[in-house]
Amino acid sequence: IAQAWMSFPTSTEAIQRESQPSDELLLIAVERLLYSGSNKEETAGTTQDDDSNWIIAATMLETCLKKSSYNPYLKLRLLNVYTHLGAHDKCWDLFKDLGIKHIQLDSCTYFISPALLEGGMYQQALSVAKEILKFHITTLSDTNTFVLRALENGNWRKADEFLTFQRKRMNNSLTLLQSK
């Protein structure tokens, strides 16, 4: 699979912001590599240590990122691989490079939190927690404004949607709980 991936043509544009057709193929190869390394029946009798497949996966993903530097799926999978390998500084760099904002911050913090806490990167963890708290406070304020505007315009359904989203999604966020 990795050899087939290398033979795929890449975009010749100087600034390429779209994923390459071969990116999904490489992600499948990485998943297969990591799955086969965790399956005891397939690796019985080999002398490789447990992290060798993870290092190969990191190498493959880094190589792919050189060709497709804007693919968030590659970055998230690489972030997971680096977390497993204990490369916490690299995890932080990848997380910042993702440019996560707004509601994505609430969801994607799941990927970086373990790396920051395990790696003793408490300042960075605190920074992420502050961003989440700030996001939730802003969202609460914005929700009130949007609900009032919807009610003024007679759009009851939209007002209900805003309130339901705030009550059921934002107020029940586990990321918010962890950040507090």
Short mmCIF file of N, CA and C in Angstrom, two decimals:
data_model
loop_
_atom_site.label_atom_id
_atom_site.label_comp_id
_atom_site.label_asym_id
_atom_site.label_seq_id
_atom_site.Cartn_x
_atom_site.Cartn_y
_atom_site.Cartn_z
N ILE A 1 0.83 -1.19 0.00
CA ILE A 1 0.00 0.00 0.00
C ILE A 1 0.88 1.25 0.00
N ALA A 2 1.95 1.22 0.80
CA ALA A 2 2.83 2.38 0.86
C ALA A 2 3.50 2.62 -0.49
N GLN A 3 3.86 1.55 -1.21
CA GLN A 3 4.47 1.72 -2.53
C GLN A 3 3.47 2.31 -3.52
N ALA A 4 2.22 1.87 -3.44
CA ALA A 4 1.19 2.44 -4.31
C ALA A 4 0.98 3.91 -4.00
N TRP A 5 1.04 4.25 -2.72
CA TRP A 5 0.86 5.64 -2.32
C TRP A 5 1.96 6.51 -2.92
N MET A 6 3.19 6.03 -2.91
CA MET A 6 4.31 6.80 -3.45
C MET A 6 4.16 7.06 -4.95
N SER A 7 3.44 6.18 -5.65
CA SER A 7 3.30 6.33 -7.10
C SER A 7 2.16 7.27 -7.50
N PHE A 8 1.32 7.68 -6.53
CA PHE A 8 0.22 8.59 -6.85
C PHE A 8 0.77 9.95 -7.26
N PRO A 9 0.18 10.56 -8.30
CA PRO A 9 0.60 11.92 -8.66
C PRO A 9 0.12 12.91 -7.61
N THR A 10 0.88 13.98 -7.44
CA THR A 10 0.50 15.02 -6.48
C THR A 10 0.23 16.31 -7.22
N SER A 11 -0.43 17.21 -6.54
CA SER A 11 -0.75 18.51 -7.11
C SER A 11 0.54 19.28 -7.35
N THR A 12 0.59 19.99 -8.45
CA THR A 12 1.80 20.77 -8.77
C THR A 12 1.67 22.23 -8.36
N GLU A 13 0.54 22.58 -7.74
CA GLU A 13 0.36 23.95 -7.30
C GLU A 13 1.34 24.30 -6.19
N ALA A 14 1.79 25.54 -6.16
CA ALA A 14 2.73 25.97 -5.13
C ALA A 14 2.08 25.95 -3.75
N ILE A 15 0.86 26.45 -3.68
CA ILE A 15 0.13 26.46 -2.41
C ILE A 15 -1.06 25.53 -2.58
N GLN A 16 -0.94 24.34 -2.06
CA GLN A 16 -1.97 23.33 -2.22
C GLN A 16 -2.70 23.17 -0.90
N ARG A 17 -4.01 23.43 -0.89
CA ARG A 17 -4.78 23.36 0.34
C ARG A 17 -5.76 22.21 0.38
N GLU A 18 -5.78 21.39 -0.62
CA GLU A 18 -6.71 20.28 -0.64
C GLU A 18 -5.95 18.98 -0.40
N SER A 19 -6.69 18.00 0.10
CA SER A 19 -6.09 16.70 0.33
C SER A 19 -5.75 16.04 -0.99
N GLN A 20 -4.71 15.25 -0.98
CA GLN A 20 -4.32 14.50 -2.16
C GLN A 20 -5.16 13.23 -2.24
N PRO A 21 -5.38 12.70 -3.42
CA PRO A 21 -6.16 11.46 -3.55
C PRO A 21 -5.52 10.29 -2.81
N SER A 22 -4.24 10.35 -2.64
CA SER A 22 -3.53 9.23 -2.01
C SER A 22 -3.55 9.29 -0.48
N ASP A 23 -4.04 10.36 0.11
CA ASP A 23 -4.02 10.51 1.57
C ASP A 23 -4.81 9.41 2.27
N GLU A 24 -5.99 9.12 1.75
CA GLU A 24 -6.82 8.08 2.37
C GLU A 24 -6.14 6.71 2.29
N LEU A 25 -5.45 6.47 1.19
CA LEU A 25 -4.72 5.22 1.03
C LEU A 25 -3.65 5.09 2.10
N LEU A 26 -2.94 6.16 2.36
CA LEU A 26 -1.90 6.12 3.39
C LEU A 26 -2.51 5.94 4.78
N LEU A 27 -3.63 6.60 5.05
CA LEU A 27 -4.30 6.42 6.34
C LEU A 27 -4.73 4.97 6.55
N ILE A 28 -5.20 4.33 5.49
CA ILE A 28 -5.56 2.91 5.58
C ILE A 28 -4.33 2.07 5.87
N ALA A 29 -3.23 2.39 5.20
CA ALA A 29 -1.99 1.65 5.43
C ALA A 29 -1.51 1.81 6.88
N VAL A 30 -1.61 3.01 7.41
CA VAL A 30 -1.20 3.26 8.80
C VAL A 30 -2.10 2.48 9.76
N GLU A 31 -3.40 2.52 9.53
CA GLU A 31 -4.31 1.77 10.39
C GLU A 31 -4.02 0.28 10.34
N ARG A 32 -3.76 -0.23 9.16
CA ARG A 32 -3.44 -1.65 9.00
C ARG A 32 -2.13 -1.98 9.73
N LEU A 33 -1.16 -1.13 9.59
CA LEU A 33 0.13 -1.35 10.25
C LEU A 33 -0.04 -1.37 11.77
N LEU A 34 -0.78 -0.41 12.30
CA LEU A 34 -0.96 -0.34 13.75
C LEU A 34 -1.85 -1.47 14.26
N TYR A 35 -2.84 -1.85 13.46
CA TYR A 35 -3.71 -2.95 13.85
C TYR A 35 -2.94 -4.26 13.87
N SER A 36 -2.12 -4.49 12.84
CA SER A 36 -1.35 -5.74 12.79
C SER A 36 -0.33 -5.80 13.91
N GLY A 37 0.17 -4.65 14.34
CA GLY A 37 1.12 -4.63 15.45
C GLY A 37 0.46 -4.92 16.79
N SER A 38 -0.85 -4.64 16.89
CA SER A 38 -1.54 -4.89 18.15
C SER A 38 -2.15 -6.28 18.20
N ASN A 39 -2.20 -6.97 17.07
CA ASN A 39 -2.79 -8.29 17.00
C ASN A 39 -1.72 -9.33 17.33
N LYS A 40 -1.86 -9.99 18.45
CA LYS A 40 -0.84 -10.92 18.94
C LYS A 40 -0.68 -12.12 18.02
N GLU A 41 -1.75 -12.58 17.38
CA GLU A 41 -1.66 -13.76 16.52
C GLU A 41 -0.80 -13.50 15.29
N GLU A 42 -0.92 -12.31 14.71
CA GLU A 42 -0.17 -12.00 13.50
C GLU A 42 1.30 -11.74 13.77
N THR A 43 1.65 -11.26 14.96
CA THR A 43 3.03 -10.89 15.23
C THR A 43 3.74 -11.91 16.11
N ALA A 44 3.13 -13.07 16.33
CA ALA A 44 3.78 -14.08 17.17
C ALA A 44 5.07 -14.55 16.51
N GLY A 45 6.11 -14.61 17.28
CA GLY A 45 7.39 -15.08 16.79
C GLY A 45 8.29 -13.99 16.25
N THR A 46 7.82 -12.75 16.17
CA THR A 46 8.68 -11.68 15.69
C THR A 46 9.45 -11.09 16.86
N THR A 47 10.55 -10.43 16.54
CA THR A 47 11.39 -9.86 17.59
C THR A 47 11.26 -8.35 17.67
N GLN A 48 10.32 -7.77 16.92
CA GLN A 48 10.17 -6.32 16.95
C GLN A 48 9.56 -5.90 18.28
N ASP A 49 9.99 -4.75 18.75
CA ASP A 49 9.39 -4.22 19.97
C ASP A 49 8.04 -3.60 19.64
N ASP A 50 7.25 -3.29 20.65
CA ASP A 50 5.89 -2.80 20.46
C ASP A 50 5.83 -1.47 19.72
N ASP A 51 6.83 -0.60 19.87
CA ASP A 51 6.77 0.73 19.29
C ASP A 51 7.29 0.80 17.85
N SER A 52 7.83 -0.26 17.32
CA SER A 52 8.41 -0.18 15.98
C SER A 52 7.36 0.17 14.93
N ASN A 53 6.18 -0.43 15.01
CA ASN A 53 5.13 -0.10 14.04
C ASN A 53 4.64 1.33 14.22
N TRP A 54 4.64 1.81 15.46
CA TRP A 54 4.23 3.19 15.72
C TRP A 54 5.24 4.17 15.13
N ILE A 55 6.51 3.84 15.20
CA ILE A 55 7.55 4.70 14.61
C ILE A 55 7.44 4.70 13.09
N ILE A 56 7.20 3.53 12.51
CA ILE A 56 7.01 3.46 11.05
C ILE A 56 5.78 4.27 10.65
N ALA A 57 4.71 4.17 11.43
CA ALA A 57 3.49 4.93 11.14
C ALA A 57 3.77 6.43 11.21
N ALA A 58 4.52 6.86 12.21
CA ALA A 58 4.86 8.28 12.32
C ALA A 58 5.67 8.74 11.11
N THR A 59 6.59 7.91 10.67
CA THR A 59 7.40 8.25 9.50
C THR A 59 6.54 8.36 8.25
N MET A 60 5.64 7.41 8.08
CA MET A 60 4.75 7.44 6.91
C MET A 60 3.86 8.70 6.92
N LEU A 61 3.31 9.01 8.08
CA LEU A 61 2.42 10.17 8.17
C LEU A 61 3.18 11.48 7.97
N GLU A 62 4.38 11.57 8.53
CA GLU A 62 5.20 12.78 8.32
C GLU A 62 5.53 12.96 6.85
N THR A 63 5.86 11.88 6.17
CA THR A 63 6.17 11.94 4.75
C THR A 63 4.95 12.40 3.96
N CYS A 64 3.80 11.87 4.32
CA CYS A 64 2.58 12.26 3.63
C CYS A 64 2.24 13.73 3.90
N LEU A 65 2.50 14.20 5.11
CA LEU A 65 2.23 15.60 5.44
C LEU A 65 3.08 16.57 4.61
N LYS A 66 4.22 16.12 4.16
CA LYS A 66 5.04 16.98 3.30
C LYS A 66 4.35 17.22 1.96
N LYS A 67 3.61 16.22 1.49
CA LYS A 67 2.89 16.35 0.22
C LYS A 67 1.52 16.99 0.40
N SER A 68 0.91 16.77 1.55
CA SER A 68 -0.46 17.23 1.79
C SER A 68 -0.53 17.88 3.17
N SER A 69 0.07 19.04 3.28
CA SER A 69 0.27 19.67 4.59
C SER A 69 -1.00 20.24 5.21
N TYR A 70 -2.11 20.27 4.48
CA TYR A 70 -3.34 20.85 5.02
C TYR A 70 -4.38 19.80 5.38
N ASN A 71 -4.04 18.54 5.34
CA ASN A 71 -4.99 17.49 5.62
C ASN A 71 -5.14 17.29 7.13
N PRO A 72 -6.29 17.66 7.71
CA PRO A 72 -6.44 17.55 9.17
C PRO A 72 -6.50 16.11 9.65
N TYR A 73 -6.97 15.19 8.82
CA TYR A 73 -7.04 13.79 9.23
C TYR A 73 -5.65 13.20 9.45
N LEU A 74 -4.73 13.58 8.58
CA LEU A 74 -3.34 13.13 8.75
C LEU A 74 -2.76 13.69 10.05
N LYS A 75 -3.04 14.95 10.32
CA LYS A 75 -2.50 15.58 11.52
C LYS A 75 -3.10 14.98 12.79
N LEU A 76 -4.39 14.71 12.78
CA LEU A 76 -5.02 14.11 13.96
C LEU A 76 -4.50 12.69 14.21
N ARG A 77 -4.32 11.93 13.15
CA ARG A 77 -3.79 10.57 13.33
C ARG A 77 -2.34 10.62 13.80
N LEU A 78 -1.58 11.55 13.25
CA LEU A 78 -0.19 11.70 13.68
C LEU A 78 -0.12 12.18 15.12
N LEU A 79 -1.04 13.03 15.52
CA LEU A 79 -1.10 13.47 16.91
C LEU A 79 -1.32 12.27 17.83
N ASN A 80 -2.20 11.37 17.42
CA ASN A 80 -2.45 10.16 18.20
C ASN A 80 -1.20 9.26 18.26
N VAL A 81 -0.50 9.14 17.16
CA VAL A 81 0.72 8.33 17.12
C VAL A 81 1.79 8.93 18.01
N TYR A 82 1.97 10.24 17.92
CA TYR A 82 2.98 10.90 18.77
C TYR A 82 2.62 10.82 20.25
N THR A 83 1.32 10.87 20.57
CA THR A 83 0.91 10.70 21.96
C THR A 83 1.32 9.33 22.46
N HIS A 84 1.10 8.32 21.65
CA HIS A 84 1.48 6.96 22.03
C HIS A 84 3.00 6.84 22.22
N LEU A 85 3.75 7.54 21.37
CA LEU A 85 5.21 7.46 21.44
C LEU A 85 5.81 8.37 22.51
N GLY A 86 5.00 9.25 23.08
CA GLY A 86 5.49 10.14 24.13
C GLY A 86 6.17 11.40 23.60
N ALA A 87 5.92 11.75 22.36
CA ALA A 87 6.49 12.97 21.76
C ALA A 87 5.53 14.13 21.98
N HIS A 88 5.44 14.58 23.22
CA HIS A 88 4.43 15.54 23.61
C HIS A 88 4.63 16.93 23.01
N ASP A 89 5.86 17.37 22.87
CA ASP A 89 6.12 18.67 22.24
C ASP A 89 5.64 18.67 20.79
N LYS A 90 5.88 17.59 20.10
CA LYS A 90 5.45 17.47 18.71
C LYS A 90 3.91 17.46 18.63
N CYS A 91 3.27 16.83 19.61
CA CYS A 91 1.80 16.84 19.67
C CYS A 91 1.28 18.27 19.77
N TRP A 92 1.89 19.05 20.64
CA TRP A 92 1.46 20.43 20.83
C TRP A 92 1.64 21.24 19.54
N ASP A 93 2.76 21.04 18.86
CA ASP A 93 2.99 21.74 17.60
C ASP A 93 1.93 21.37 16.56
N LEU A 94 1.61 20.10 16.46
CA LEU A 94 0.58 19.66 15.51
C LEU A 94 -0.79 20.24 15.86
N PHE A 95 -1.11 20.25 17.15
CA PHE A 95 -2.40 20.78 17.58
C PHE A 95 -2.52 22.26 17.23
N LYS A 96 -1.47 23.02 17.47
CA LYS A 96 -1.49 24.45 17.12
C LYS A 96 -1.60 24.64 15.61
N ASP A 97 -0.95 23.77 14.87
CA ASP A 97 -0.96 23.87 13.41
C ASP A 97 -2.34 23.55 12.82
N LEU A 98 -3.15 22.81 13.55
CA LEU A 98 -4.50 22.51 13.06
C LEU A 98 -5.38 23.75 12.99
N GLY A 99 -5.08 24.75 13.82
CA GLY A 99 -5.87 25.98 13.79
C GLY A 99 -7.30 25.77 14.25
N ILE A 100 -7.48 25.01 15.28
CA ILE A 100 -8.80 24.68 15.79
C ILE A 100 -9.41 25.89 16.49
N LYS A 101 -10.67 26.18 16.15
CA LYS A 101 -11.36 27.32 16.73
C LYS A 101 -12.80 26.95 17.02
N HIS A 102 -13.42 27.72 17.86
CA HIS A 102 -14.85 27.65 18.17
C HIS A 102 -15.27 26.27 18.65
N ILE A 103 -16.33 25.74 18.05
CA ILE A 103 -16.90 24.49 18.54
C ILE A 103 -15.94 23.31 18.35
N GLN A 104 -15.07 23.38 17.37
CA GLN A 104 -14.09 22.32 17.17
C GLN A 104 -13.15 22.21 18.36
N LEU A 105 -12.89 23.32 19.02
CA LEU A 105 -12.01 23.31 20.18
C LEU A 105 -12.58 22.41 21.27
N ASP A 106 -13.89 22.47 21.44
CA ASP A 106 -14.54 21.65 22.46
C ASP A 106 -14.39 20.16 22.13
N SER A 107 -14.48 19.82 20.86
CA SER A 107 -14.38 18.41 20.46
C SER A 107 -12.93 17.93 20.36
N CYS A 108 -12.08 18.71 19.76
CA CYS A 108 -10.72 18.25 19.44
C CYS A 108 -9.74 18.34 20.60
N THR A 109 -10.14 18.96 21.69
CA THR A 109 -9.27 19.00 22.86
C THR A 109 -9.05 17.60 23.41
N TYR A 110 -9.98 16.73 23.10
CA TYR A 110 -9.86 15.32 23.48
C TYR A 110 -8.55 14.72 22.99
N PHE A 111 -8.08 15.15 21.84
CA PHE A 111 -6.87 14.60 21.27
C PHE A 111 -5.60 15.09 21.96
N ILE A 112 -5.60 16.32 22.44
CA ILE A 112 -4.37 16.91 22.96
C ILE A 112 -4.25 16.82 24.48
N SER A 113 -5.35 16.76 25.18
CA SER A 113 -5.31 16.78 26.65
C SER A 113 -4.42 15.70 27.25
N PRO A 114 -4.56 14.44 26.85
CA PRO A 114 -3.70 13.42 27.44
C PRO A 114 -2.21 13.68 27.20
N ALA A 115 -1.86 14.14 26.00
CA ALA A 115 -0.47 14.40 25.68
C ALA A 115 0.10 15.52 26.55
N LEU A 116 -0.68 16.57 26.74
CA LEU A 116 -0.20 17.70 27.54
C LEU A 116 -0.03 17.31 29.00
N LEU A 117 -0.98 16.58 29.54
CA LEU A 117 -0.90 16.20 30.95
C LEU A 117 0.18 15.15 31.20
N GLU A 118 0.28 14.17 30.31
CA GLU A 118 1.32 13.14 30.46
C GLU A 118 2.72 13.72 30.28
N GLY A 119 2.83 14.71 29.42
CA GLY A 119 4.12 15.30 29.12
C GLY A 119 4.53 16.41 30.07
N GLY A 120 3.70 16.72 31.07
CA GLY A 120 4.03 17.77 32.01
C GLY A 120 3.97 19.16 31.41
N MET A 121 3.21 19.31 30.36
CA MET A 121 3.09 20.61 29.69
C MET A 121 1.88 21.35 30.27
N TYR A 122 2.00 21.72 31.53
CA TYR A 122 0.86 22.27 32.27
C TYR A 122 0.49 23.67 31.81
N GLN A 123 1.44 24.46 31.38
CA GLN A 123 1.14 25.81 30.88
C GLN A 123 0.29 25.72 29.61
N GLN A 124 0.65 24.80 28.73
CA GLN A 124 -0.11 24.62 27.50
C GLN A 124 -1.50 24.07 27.81
N ALA A 125 -1.59 23.13 28.76
CA ALA A 125 -2.88 22.58 29.15
C ALA A 125 -3.77 23.67 29.75
N LEU A 126 -3.16 24.53 30.54
CA LEU A 126 -3.90 25.65 31.12
C LEU A 126 -4.37 26.61 30.03
N SER A 127 -3.53 26.83 29.05
CA SER A 127 -3.89 27.70 27.93
C SER A 127 -5.10 27.15 27.17
N VAL A 128 -5.10 25.86 26.91
CA VAL A 128 -6.23 25.23 26.22
C VAL A 128 -7.48 25.32 27.08
N ALA A 129 -7.35 25.06 28.38
CA ALA A 129 -8.50 25.14 29.29
C ALA A 129 -9.09 26.55 29.32
N LYS A 130 -8.23 27.55 29.33
CA LYS A 130 -8.71 28.94 29.31
C LYS A 130 -9.46 29.25 28.02
N GLU A 131 -8.95 28.75 26.91
CA GLU A 131 -9.62 28.97 25.62
C GLU A 131 -11.00 28.32 25.61
N ILE A 132 -11.11 27.14 26.19
CA ILE A 132 -12.40 26.46 26.25
C ILE A 132 -13.38 27.23 27.13
N LEU A 133 -12.91 27.67 28.29
CA LEU A 133 -13.78 28.44 29.18
C LEU A 133 -14.23 29.74 28.50
N LYS A 134 -13.30 30.40 27.85
CA LYS A 134 -13.62 31.64 27.13
C LYS A 134 -14.65 31.38 26.03
N PHE A 135 -14.47 30.28 25.32
CA PHE A 135 -15.41 29.92 24.26
C PHE A 135 -16.82 29.68 24.83
N HIS A 136 -16.90 28.96 25.93
CA HIS A 136 -18.21 28.67 26.51
C HIS A 136 -18.89 29.93 27.06
N ILE A 137 -18.13 30.82 27.65
CA ILE A 137 -18.70 32.08 28.14
C ILE A 137 -19.21 32.92 26.98
N THR A 138 -18.43 33.00 25.92
CA THR A 138 -18.83 33.75 24.73
C THR A 138 -20.08 33.15 24.10
N THR A 139 -20.11 31.82 24.03
CA THR A 139 -21.26 31.14 23.43
C THR A 139 -22.53 31.40 24.24
N LEU A 140 -22.41 31.38 25.55
CA LEU A 140 -23.58 31.65 26.40
C LEU A 140 -24.10 33.07 26.15
N SER A 141 -23.19 34.01 26.08
CA SER A 141 -23.58 35.40 25.81
C SER A 141 -24.20 35.53 24.42
N ASP A 142 -23.58 34.90 23.43
CA ASP A 142 -24.10 34.97 22.06
C ASP A 142 -25.46 34.30 21.95
N THR A 143 -25.65 33.20 22.65
CA THR A 143 -26.93 32.50 22.61
C THR A 143 -28.05 33.40 23.08
N ASN A 144 -27.82 34.10 24.18
CA ASN A 144 -28.84 35.03 24.69
C ASN A 144 -29.18 36.10 23.65
N THR A 145 -28.16 36.63 23.02
CA THR A 145 -28.38 37.66 22.00
C THR A 145 -29.16 37.10 20.82
N PHE A 146 -28.78 35.90 20.34
CA PHE A 146 -29.45 35.30 19.19
C PHE A 146 -30.90 34.92 19.51
N VAL A 147 -31.14 34.45 20.73
CA VAL A 147 -32.50 34.09 21.13
C VAL A 147 -33.38 35.34 21.15
N LEU A 148 -32.88 36.41 21.73
CA LEU A 148 -33.66 37.65 21.76
C LEU A 148 -33.94 38.17 20.36
N ARG A 149 -32.95 38.11 19.50
CA ARG A 149 -33.13 38.58 18.11
C ARG A 149 -34.16 37.70 17.39
N ALA A 150 -34.10 36.39 17.60
CA ALA A 150 -35.05 35.48 16.95
C ALA A 150 -36.46 35.74 17.45
N LEU A 151 -36.60 35.97 18.76
CA LEU A 151 -37.92 36.25 19.32
C LEU A 151 -38.47 37.57 18.80
N GLU A 152 -37.61 38.58 18.68
CA GLU A 152 -38.05 39.88 18.14
C GLU A 152 -38.54 39.75 16.71
N ASN A 153 -37.93 38.83 15.95
CA ASN A 153 -38.33 38.63 14.56
C ASN A 153 -39.47 37.63 14.42
N GLY A 154 -39.95 37.10 15.54
CA GLY A 154 -41.06 36.15 15.51
C GLY A 154 -40.67 34.75 15.09
N ASN A 155 -39.40 34.44 15.13
CA ASN A 155 -38.92 33.12 14.71
C ASN A 155 -38.75 32.24 15.95
N TRP A 156 -39.86 31.67 16.42
CA TRP A 156 -39.86 30.90 17.67
C TRP A 156 -39.04 29.62 17.54
N ARG A 157 -39.12 29.00 16.40
CA ARG A 157 -38.40 27.74 16.19
C ARG A 157 -36.89 27.96 16.30
N LYS A 158 -36.38 29.02 15.70
CA LYS A 158 -34.94 29.30 15.75
C LYS A 158 -34.51 29.60 17.18
N ALA A 159 -35.33 30.33 17.92
CA ALA A 159 -35.02 30.63 19.33
C ALA A 159 -34.94 29.33 20.14
N ASP A 160 -35.87 28.42 19.86
CA ASP A 160 -35.85 27.13 20.55
C ASP A 160 -34.60 26.32 20.19
N GLU A 161 -34.18 26.38 18.93
CA GLU A 161 -32.96 25.68 18.51
C GLU A 161 -31.74 26.20 19.26
N PHE A 162 -31.64 27.51 19.38
CA PHE A 162 -30.50 28.08 20.11
C PHE A 162 -30.50 27.63 21.56
N LEU A 163 -31.66 27.69 22.20
CA LEU A 163 -31.74 27.29 23.61
C LEU A 163 -31.46 25.80 23.80
N THR A 164 -31.99 24.99 22.91
CA THR A 164 -31.75 23.54 23.00
C THR A 164 -30.27 23.23 22.81
N PHE A 165 -29.66 23.88 21.84
CA PHE A 165 -28.22 23.66 21.64
C PHE A 165 -27.44 24.05 22.89
N GLN A 166 -27.76 25.17 23.48
CA GLN A 166 -27.04 25.63 24.67
C GLN A 166 -27.26 24.66 25.83
N ARG A 167 -28.50 24.26 26.05
CA ARG A 167 -28.80 23.39 27.20
C ARG A 167 -28.28 21.98 27.03
N LYS A 168 -28.49 21.40 25.85
CA LYS A 168 -28.19 19.97 25.67
C LYS A 168 -26.76 19.71 25.22
N ARG A 169 -26.18 20.62 24.49
CA ARG A 169 -24.83 20.38 23.97
C ARG A 169 -23.75 21.11 24.77
N MET A 170 -23.90 22.41 24.85
CA MET A 170 -22.84 23.21 25.46
C MET A 170 -22.77 23.02 26.97
N ASN A 171 -23.90 23.03 27.65
CA ASN A 171 -23.90 22.90 29.11
C ASN A 171 -23.47 21.51 29.57
N ASN A 172 -23.60 20.51 28.71
CA ASN A 172 -23.25 19.14 29.07
C ASN A 172 -21.88 18.71 28.53
N SER A 173 -21.05 19.67 28.17
CA SER A 173 -19.75 19.39 27.59
C SER A 173 -18.79 18.80 28.63
N LEU A 174 -18.25 17.64 28.32
CA LEU A 174 -17.26 17.04 29.20
C LEU A 174 -15.94 17.80 29.15
N THR A 175 -15.65 18.40 28.02
CA THR A 175 -14.44 19.20 27.89
C THR A 175 -14.51 20.42 28.80
N LEU A 176 -15.70 21.03 28.88
CA LEU A 176 -15.88 22.17 29.80
C LEU A 176 -15.67 21.71 31.24
N LEU A 177 -16.22 20.58 31.59
CA LEU A 177 -16.05 20.04 32.94
C LEU A 177 -14.59 19.79 33.25
N GLN A 178 -13.87 19.22 32.30
CA GLN A 178 -12.44 18.95 32.50
C GLN A 178 -11.65 20.26 32.61
N SER A 179 -12.05 21.27 31.87
CA SER A 179 -11.33 22.55 31.89
C SER A 179 -11.52 23.31 33.19
N LYS A 180 -12.67 23.10 33.82
CA LYS A 180 -12.91 23.78 35.10
C LYS A 180 -12.02 23.21 36.16
#
